[in-house]
PDB file of C-alpha atoms in Angstrom:
ATOM      1  CA  MET A   1     -22.011  11.615   2.115  1.00 50.00           C
ATOM      2  CA  THR A   2     -20.002  10.948   5.239  1.00 50.00           C
ATOM      3  CA  THR A   3     -21.984   7.768   5.912  1.00 51.00           C
ATOM      4  CA  THR A   4     -21.094   6.350   2.490  1.00 51.00           C
ATOM      5  CA  HIS A   5     -17.434   7.158   3.033  1.00 52.00           C
ATOM      6  CA  ASN A   6     -17.420   5.470   6.435  1.00 52.00           C
ATOM      7  CA  ALA A   7     -19.167   2.410   5.009  1.00 55.00           C
ATOM      8  CA  ASP A   8     -16.573   2.161   2.228  1.00 60.00           C
ATOM      9  CA  PHE A   9     -13.770   2.541   4.738  1.00 62.00           C
ATOM     10  CA  GLY A  10     -15.273  -0.188   6.912  1.00 65.00           C
ATOM     11  CA  LEU A  11     -15.443  -2.560   3.974  1.00 69.00           C
ATOM     12  CA  SER A  12     -11.836  -1.807   3.043  1.00 88.00           C
ATOM     13  CA  GLN A  13     -10.784  -2.241   6.639  1.00 85.00           C
ATOM     14  CA  ASN A  14     -12.531  -5.621   6.768  1.00 88.00           C
ATOM     15  CA  ARG A  15     -10.712  -6.694   3.622  1.00 89.00           C
ATOM     16  CA  ALA A  16      -7.405  -5.553   5.056  1.00 88.00           C
ATOM     17  CA  LEU A  17      -8.014  -7.429   8.308  1.00 91.00           C
ATOM     18  CA  SER A  18      -9.007 -10.522   6.360  1.00 92.00           C
ATOM     19  CA  LEU A  19      -5.814 -10.296   4.331  1.00 92.00           C
ATOM     20  CA  ILE A  20      -3.744  -9.894   7.491  1.00 94.00           C
ATOM     21  CA  ASP A  21      -5.447 -12.918   9.058  1.00 95.00           C
ATOM     22  CA  SER A  22      -4.757 -14.922   5.912  1.00 95.00           C
ATOM     23  CA  VAL A  23      -1.083 -13.961   5.924  1.00 96.00           C
ATOM     24  CA  ARG A  24      -0.786 -14.836   9.622  1.00 97.00           C
ATOM     25  CA  ALA A  25      -2.359 -18.242   8.994  1.00 96.00           C
ATOM     26  CA  ARG A  26       0.074 -18.911   6.127  1.00 97.00           C
ATOM     27  CA  ILE A  27       3.024 -17.919   8.299  1.00 97.00           C
ATOM     28  CA  ALA A  28       1.808 -20.232  11.074  1.00 97.00           C
ATOM     29  CA  GLN A  29       1.419 -23.072   8.565  1.00 98.00           C
ATOM     30  CA  ALA A  30       4.905 -22.453   7.199  1.00 98.00           C
ATOM     31  CA  HIS A  31       6.280 -22.531  10.736  1.00 98.00           C
ATOM     32  CA  VAL A  32       4.584 -25.870  11.458  1.00 98.00           C
ATOM     33  CA  TYR A  33       5.821 -27.274   8.134  1.00 98.00           C
ATOM     34  CA  HIS A  34       9.453 -26.271   8.680  1.00 98.00           C
ATOM     35  CA  GLN A  35       9.464 -27.326  12.329  1.00 98.00           C
ATOM     36  CA  THR A  36       8.034 -30.728  11.400  1.00 98.00           C
ATOM     37  CA  VAL A  37      10.613 -31.213   8.650  1.00 98.00           C
ATOM     38  CA  ARG A  38      13.429 -30.262  11.061  1.00 98.00           C
ATOM     39  CA  SER A  39      12.146 -32.551  13.804  1.00 98.00           C
ATOM     40  CA  LEU A  40      11.586 -35.564  11.586  1.00 98.00           C
ATOM     41  CA  SER A  41      14.850 -35.047   9.719  1.00 98.00           C
ATOM     42  CA  ALA A  42      16.719 -35.140  13.023  1.00 98.00           C
ATOM     43  CA  LEU A  43      15.439 -38.655  13.736  1.00 98.00           C
ATOM     44  CA  SER A  44      17.420 -41.734  12.799  1.00 98.00           C
ATOM     45  CA  ASP A  45      16.169 -44.049  10.082  1.00 97.00           C
ATOM     46  CA  ARG A  46      15.292 -46.561  12.782  1.00 98.00           C
ATOM     47  CA  ASP A  47      13.240 -43.998  14.721  1.00 98.00           C
ATOM     48  CA  LEU A  48      11.413 -43.060  11.531  1.00 98.00           C
ATOM     49  CA  ARG A  49      10.688 -46.730  10.806  1.00 98.00           C
ATOM     50  CA  ASP A  50       9.311 -47.104  14.335  1.00 98.00           C
ATOM     51  CA  LEU A  51       6.877 -44.301  13.467  1.00 97.00           C
ATOM     52  CA  GLY A  52       6.002 -46.010  10.197  1.00 97.00           C
ATOM     53  CA  LEU A  53       7.763 -43.369   8.135  1.00 98.00           C
ATOM     54  CA  SER A  54      10.618 -43.179   5.673  1.00 97.00           C
ATOM     55  CA  ARG A  55      12.801 -40.193   4.847  1.00 97.00           C
ATOM     56  CA  ALA A  56      10.957 -39.848   1.546  1.00 98.00           C
ATOM     57  CA  MET A  57       7.727 -39.216   3.455  1.00 98.00           C
ATOM     58  CA  ILE A  58       8.974 -36.361   5.651  1.00 98.00           C
ATOM     59  CA  ARG A  59       7.857 -33.503   3.396  1.00 98.00           C
ATOM     60  CA  SER A  60       4.414 -34.961   2.770  1.00 98.00           C
ATOM     61  CA  VAL A  61       3.892 -35.598   6.491  1.00 98.00           C
ATOM     62  CA  ALA A  62       4.999 -32.027   7.232  1.00 98.00           C
ATOM     63  CA  LYS A  63       2.599 -30.695   4.595  1.00 98.00           C
ATOM     64  CA  GLU A  64      -0.281 -32.608   6.186  1.00 98.00           C
ATOM     65  CA  ALA A  65       0.681 -31.289   9.620  1.00 97.00           C
ATOM     66  CA  ALA A  66       0.782 -27.721   8.338  1.00 97.00           C
ATOM     67  CA  GLN A  67      -2.614 -28.023   6.648  1.00 96.00           C
ATOM     68  CA  ALA A  68      -4.117 -29.359   9.871  1.00 95.00           C
ATOM     69  CA  ALA A  69      -2.750 -26.392  11.861  1.00 86.00           C
TER      70      ALA A  69
END
């Protein structure tokens, strides 16, 4: 009986660790997204054009950066 209980606990622990890893990854992605938006928003329109970007593209570029992280 103890073996079954330990096996169930191990499975629950694995699920909990997986959930924690998932939350950490989402937080890291959110950090990359917000940092990218802040950095690109701080650039002048001319600097953005030099990068081939417009202000309208900032959020989509940040989303791509966050997904790649």
